[in-house]
Coordinates of C-alpha atoms in Angstrom, one line a residue:
M1 CA 74.0 52.9 -24.4
A2 CA 74.6 54.9 -21.8
S3 CA 74.6 52.8 -18.0
L4 CA 71.3 53.0 -15.3
V5 CA 73.3 54.6 -12.4
L6 CA 74.7 56.8 -14.6
E7 CA 70.8 58.3 -15.9
L8 CA 69.7 57.8 -12.7
Q9 CA 72.2 60.2 -10.9
Q10 CA 72.2 62.7 -14.0
E11 CA 68.0 62.9 -13.4
A12 CA 68.0 62.9 -9.8
L13 CA 70.7 66.5 -10.5
N14 CA 68.1 68.0 -13.0
T15 CA 66.3 70.3 -10.3
G16 CA 63.7 70.6 -12.8
S17 CA 63.0 67.2 -13.6
S18 CA 60.1 65.3 -11.7
V19 CA 60.7 63.2 -8.9
A20 CA 57.7 60.9 -9.7
N21 CA 59.9 60.4 -13.0
L22 CA 63.1 59.5 -10.7
L23 CA 61.3 57.3 -8.4
R24 CA 60.4 55.5 -11.4
M25 CA 63.4 55.5 -12.8
A26 CA 65.4 54.1 -9.3
F27 CA 62.5 51.8 -8.9
V28 CA 63.9 50.1 -11.7
V29 CA 67.6 50.6 -10.6
A30 CA 66.3 48.3 -7.5
R31 CA 64.2 46.2 -8.7
K32 CA 67.4 45.0 -11.5
L33 CA 69.5 44.5 -8.3
G34 CA 67.9 43.0 -6.1
V35 CA 67.8 45.9 -3.9
S36 CA 64.6 45.2 -1.6
D37 CA 64.6 48.0 1.0
F38 CA 65.4 50.6 -1.6
E39 CA 62.8 48.7 -3.4
K40 CA 60.3 49.3 -0.8
W41 CA 61.3 52.8 -0.1
V42 CA 60.7 54.2 -3.1
S43 CA 57.7 52.0 -4.1
A44 CA 56.0 54.5 -0.7
E45 CA 57.2 57.4 -2.1
M46 CA 55.9 56.7 -5.7
N47 CA 52.2 55.2 -4.3
G48 CA 52.6 56.8 -0.6
Y49 CA 52.4 55.5 2.6
K50 CA 49.5 53.0 3.5
D51 CA 47.9 52.2 7.2
G52 CA 50.6 50.5 8.9
M53 CA 54.2 50.8 7.2
D54 CA 57.4 52.9 8.7
I55 CA 56.7 56.6 7.2
P56 CA 60.0 58.7 7.1
D57 CA 61.0 61.7 10.2
Y58 CA 61.5 64.3 7.0
R59 CA 57.6 63.8 6.5
I60 CA 56.0 64.3 9.6
L61 CA 55.8 68.1 9.9
A62 CA 54.8 71.0 12.4
G63 CA 53.0 73.4 11.1
S64 CA 49.6 75.2 12.8
V65 CA 46.0 74.4 14.0
K66 CA 43.3 76.9 12.2
V67 CA 39.6 76.9 11.8
F68 CA 37.4 78.0 9.4
N69 CA 35.5 81.4 9.6
P70 CA 33.2 81.9 7.0
Y71 CA 33.8 85.7 7.1
H72 CA 37.2 85.8 7.7
G73 CA 39.3 82.4 6.1
W74 CA 41.5 80.7 7.6
Q75 CA 42.8 82.0 11.6
P76 CA 44.4 80.9 14.3
L77 CA 43.3 78.0 16.8
R78 CA 45.1 79.1 20.1
F79 CA 45.2 76.1 23.5
G80 CA 45.2 76.6 26.8
D81 CA 48.2 74.0 27.5
P82 CA 50.2 73.7 24.6
K83 CA 50.8 69.7 24.5
W84 CA 47.8 70.0 22.6
A85 CA 49.0 72.8 19.9
D86 CA 52.0 70.9 19.2
R87 CA 50.4 67.7 19.6
L88 CA 47.8 68.2 16.8
S89 CA 50.1 70.7 15.0
K90 CA 53.0 67.8 13.5
R91 CA 51.7 65.8 11.0
Q92 CA 52.3 63.0 9.0
I93 CA 52.4 63.9 5.0
P94 CA 51.7 60.4 3.8
D95 CA 50.6 61.1 0.1
S96 CA 52.8 60.5 -3.1
I97 CA 55.8 62.4 -4.0
A98 CA 53.6 63.0 -7.1
K99 CA 50.7 64.2 -5.2
L100 CA 53.3 66.7 -3.9
E101 CA 54.2 68.1 -7.1
N102 CA 50.9 68.5 -8.3
M103 CA 50.0 70.6 -4.9
L104 CA 53.6 72.7 -5.2
N105 CA 52.9 73.8 -8.8
D106 CA 49.3 74.1 -8.0
N107 CA 48.8 75.9 -4.5
T108 CA 45.9 77.3 -4.8
S109 CA 44.6 77.4 -1.1
K110 CA 46.7 80.5 -0.1
P111 CA 50.4 81.3 -1.4
G112 CA 53.1 79.8 0.7
E113 CA 50.8 77.8 3.0
F114 CA 48.5 74.5 2.7
M115 CA 45.7 72.6 4.7
V116 CA 46.3 69.9 5.9
T117 CA 42.3 68.9 6.7
F118 CA 42.2 66.1 9.4
V119 CA 41.5 62.6 9.9
P120 CA 37.1 62.1 10.4
E121 CA 37.5 60.9 14.1
V122 CA 39.8 63.5 15.3
E123 CA 37.9 66.6 13.5
K124 CA 34.5 65.1 15.3
D125 CA 36.7 65.5 18.7
L126 CA 37.9 68.9 17.8
M127 CA 34.3 70.3 16.8
D128 CA 32.5 69.1 20.3
A129 CA 35.0 69.7 22.3
M130 CA 33.5 74.0 20.9
S131 CA 31.6 75.8 22.0
P132 CA 29.2 78.0 19.2
P133 CA 30.3 78.4 16.5
R134 CA 32.3 75.0 15.9
L135 CA 34.4 75.9 12.6
Q136 CA 35.8 73.3 10.6
P137 CA 39.5 73.3 11.8
A138 CA 43.3 72.2 10.0
T139 CA 46.5 72.2 10.3
A140 CA 48.4 75.0 7.9
I141 CA 51.3 73.4 6.4
G142 CA 53.8 75.5 5.0
S143 CA 55.0 75.2 1.1
A144 CA 58.5 75.0 2.2
A145 CA 58.0 72.0 4.3
V146 CA 56.2 70.2 1.1
Q147 CA 58.8 71.0 -0.3
A148 CA 61.7 70.4 1.5
I149 CA 59.8 66.2 1.4
V150 CA 60.6 66.6 -2.3
D151 CA 63.7 67.6 -2.0
T152 CA 65.4 64.8 0.6
V153 CA 64.2 62.6 -2.0
R154 CA 65.6 63.9 -4.8
N155 CA 69.0 63.8 -2.1
T156 CA 68.5 60.5 -1.2
V157 CA 68.2 58.6 -4.4
L158 CA 71.3 61.0 -6.0
D159 CA 73.3 59.8 -2.6
W160 CA 72.6 56.4 -3.6
S161 CA 73.2 56.9 -7.5
L162 CA 76.7 58.0 -6.7
K163 CA 77.5 55.1 -3.3
L164 CA 76.6 52.7 -6.7
E165 CA 79.1 54.1 -8.9
A166 CA 81.7 54.7 -6.6
S167 CA 81.5 50.9 -6.2
G168 CA 81.4 50.6 -9.8
V169 CA 77.9 49.2 -9.9
L170 CA 76.7 51.0 -13.6
G171 CA 74.3 48.9 -14.9
E172 CA 75.6 49.2 -18.7
N173 CA 73.3 48.3 -21.5
M174 CA 70.4 48.0 -18.7
T175 CA 71.9 44.8 -17.2
F176 CA 74.0 44.9 -13.8
S177 CA 75.7 41.7 -13.7
E178 CA 76.1 39.4 -11.0
E179 CA 79.1 41.0 -9.8
E180 CA 77.7 44.5 -10.0
K181 CA 74.8 42.7 -7.5
S182 CA 77.0 41.5 -4.8
R183 CA 79.2 44.9 -4.8
A184 CA 75.6 47.5 -4.4
P185 CA 75.8 49.4 -1.6
A186 CA 72.9 49.5 1.0
P187 CA 70.4 52.9 0.7
A188 CA 70.8 54.9 3.5
T189 CA 67.1 55.4 3.6
P190 CA 66.2 58.2 6.3
A191 CA 65.2 57.0 10.0
S192 CA 61.4 56.2 9.6
V193 CA 58.4 55.8 12.4
A194 CA 54.9 54.2 12.1
Y195 CA 52.2 55.7 10.3
Y196 CA 48.9 55.1 11.2
A197 CA 46.6 58.0 10.1
Q198 CA 46.4 59.7 12.9
T199 CA 43.5 58.4 14.0
Q200 CA 44.3 57.8 17.6
T201 CA 44.6 61.5 18.6
V202 CA 42.2 61.8 22.3
I203 CA 40.7 65.6 21.9
H204 CA 38.9 64.7 25.2
G205 CA 40.8 64.9 27.8
M206 CA 41.3 68.8 26.6
Q207 CA 41.7 71.9 28.2
Q208 CA 39.7 74.6 28.2
S209 CA 41.1 77.2 26.2
Q210 CA 40.8 80.2 23.9
I211 CA 40.1 80.4 20.6
Q212 CA 41.0 84.1 19.3
Q213 CA 40.1 84.9 15.2
A214 CA 42.9 86.5 14.0
T215 CA 41.2 89.7 12.9
T216 CA 39.8 93.4 13.8
D217 CA 36.8 92.6 14.4
S218 CA 37.3 88.2 15.7
T219 CA 34.2 86.8 18.1
Q220 CA 35.9 84.2 20.2
T221 CA 34.5 80.8 21.1
F222 CA 36.2 78.2 23.5
V223 CA 38.1 74.9 22.9
Q224 CA 36.5 73.5 26.5
A225 CA 37.2 69.7 28.5
P226 CA 34.4 67.3 28.8
P227 CA 32.4 67.6 31.6
D228 CA 32.9 64.7 33.9
L229 CA 29.8 61.7 32.9
A230 CA 29.7 60.8 37.1
A231 CA 29.2 64.2 37.6
V232 CA 26.6 64.6 35.5
A233 CA 25.0 61.6 36.1
A234 CA 24.6 62.4 39.8
L235 CA 23.3 65.9 39.3
M236 CA 20.7 64.4 37.0
T237 CA 19.9 62.4 39.9
E238 CA 19.5 65.5 42.4
L239 CA 17.3 67.8 39.5
R240 CA 15.2 64.6 38.8
G241 CA 14.3 64.2 43.2
Q242 CA 13.8 68.1 43.4
L243 CA 11.7 69.2 40.9
A244 CA 8.5 68.5 43.0
S245 CA 10.1 71.5 45.2
L246 CA 10.4 74.0 42.4
N247 CA 8.2 76.7 41.0
L248 CA 8.1 75.9 37.2
S249 CA 5.1 75.7 34.9
P250 CA 4.4 72.2 33.4
E251 CA 5.3 73.4 29.9
L252 CA 9.2 74.3 31.5
R253 CA 8.8 70.9 33.5
G254 CA 8.0 69.0 30.9
E255 CA 10.8 70.8 28.7
I256 CA 12.9 69.9 31.3
E257 CA 12.4 66.3 31.9
A258 CA 12.6 65.6 28.4
D259 CA 16.8 67.0 28.7
M260 CA 16.8 65.0 31.3
L261 CA 16.2 61.4 29.2
T262 CA 18.6 63.5 26.2
V263 CA 21.2 64.1 28.8
E264 CA 20.8 60.5 30.8
A265 CA 21.1 58.9 27.2
Q266 CA 24.1 60.7 26.5
A267 CA 25.9 60.0 29.7
K268 CA 24.9 56.1 29.5
S269 CA 26.6 55.7 25.5
P270 CA 29.6 53.9 24.7
K271 CA 30.1 56.9 22.5
P272 CA 28.7 59.9 24.3
R273 CA 27.9 63.6 22.5
F274 CA 29.6 65.4 24.7
A275 CA 28.3 69.0 22.6
I276 CA 24.9 67.4 23.1
I277 CA 25.5 67.2 27.0
R278 CA 26.6 70.6 27.1
E279 CA 24.2 72.2 24.9
T280 CA 21.4 70.6 26.7
M281 CA 22.7 71.3 30.1
H282 CA 23.7 74.7 28.3
S283 CA 19.3 74.9 27.9
M284 CA 19.0 73.2 31.5
R285 CA 20.4 75.7 33.0
S286 CA 18.3 78.7 31.9
V287 CA 15.0 77.2 33.0
L288 CA 15.8 76.6 36.2
E289 CA 16.9 80.8 36.4
Q290 CA 13.5 80.3 35.4
A291 CA 12.6 78.9 38.3
A292 CA 11.4 80.8 42.2
G293 CA 12.2 77.4 44.3
G294 CA 15.3 79.8 46.8
V295 CA 17.6 77.3 48.4
V296 CA 16.7 74.5 45.9
A297 CA 16.8 76.4 42.5
A298 CA 20.6 78.0 43.4
G299 CA 22.6 75.0 44.3
L300 CA 21.5 73.0 41.1
L301 CA 22.4 76.2 38.7
A302 CA 26.2 76.8 40.9
E303 CA 26.4 73.2 39.8
F304 CA 25.0 73.6 36.1
T305 CA 27.5 76.7 36.3
R306 CA 30.1 74.3 37.3
L307 CA 29.9 71.4 35.2
L308 CA 30.0 73.7 32.2
S309 CA 32.9 76.1 33.4

């Protein structure tokens, strides 16, 4: 019967074979040899990387952040501050090798490109930072980069099988002798970093930046910094004190009082919805533009404009 190691080596050299199948063979070899570190790496590649596990550097891919326009498809998302573009374009790819191979074999989203969505928390923060229309964001990763993950895994297994052969560790008759186990070289698995599902990305510090959809008749929106909550609260207090001096109809006054309650509640919330604050303040500014309060109205409008800019 052929040796386990030589069979593993032959499978690794066969570029037409599935890397998922190759990993199952590598798992058997690593388990029989008692090489626990390599066994853990193979298991993670077979089953995917979970929260808290170390993820290899080769699984951190750079792409470009885009938003989905229902009329024009995926369009580039451009940031005024380059650090945000860099931060959001680098994605950890924790999926199993089998899933990545299936993606490569059936890439129906767009030839040569995969759209990697954000976890819900990050997606919500990013969309809240946009002014309307709020479009779904994702990171576009080239298929060549995904293929590189699969190739790196194949090459790592091949390299280890060659080292085993060079050390005289062959596994004849599906078994390894105690001497072979003692001679088995340590595998050279790639460097890793901790994987935490990218739930900690902070969007609220983002500076105002234009989103330009790359089409001939494209529309524009903005990724904006959230308003200063302390300044917003102070403005609501000032507005409440100046309401009597503004020449507002009972209907408009009722509207702006209801809006003040909404903004104040959001400003005091432990998880304020910046999009709600911004939209409500836009509505309040429109009401103030209809007021005939002279200097008072002008001063309030100026402060609303400053906080919304």
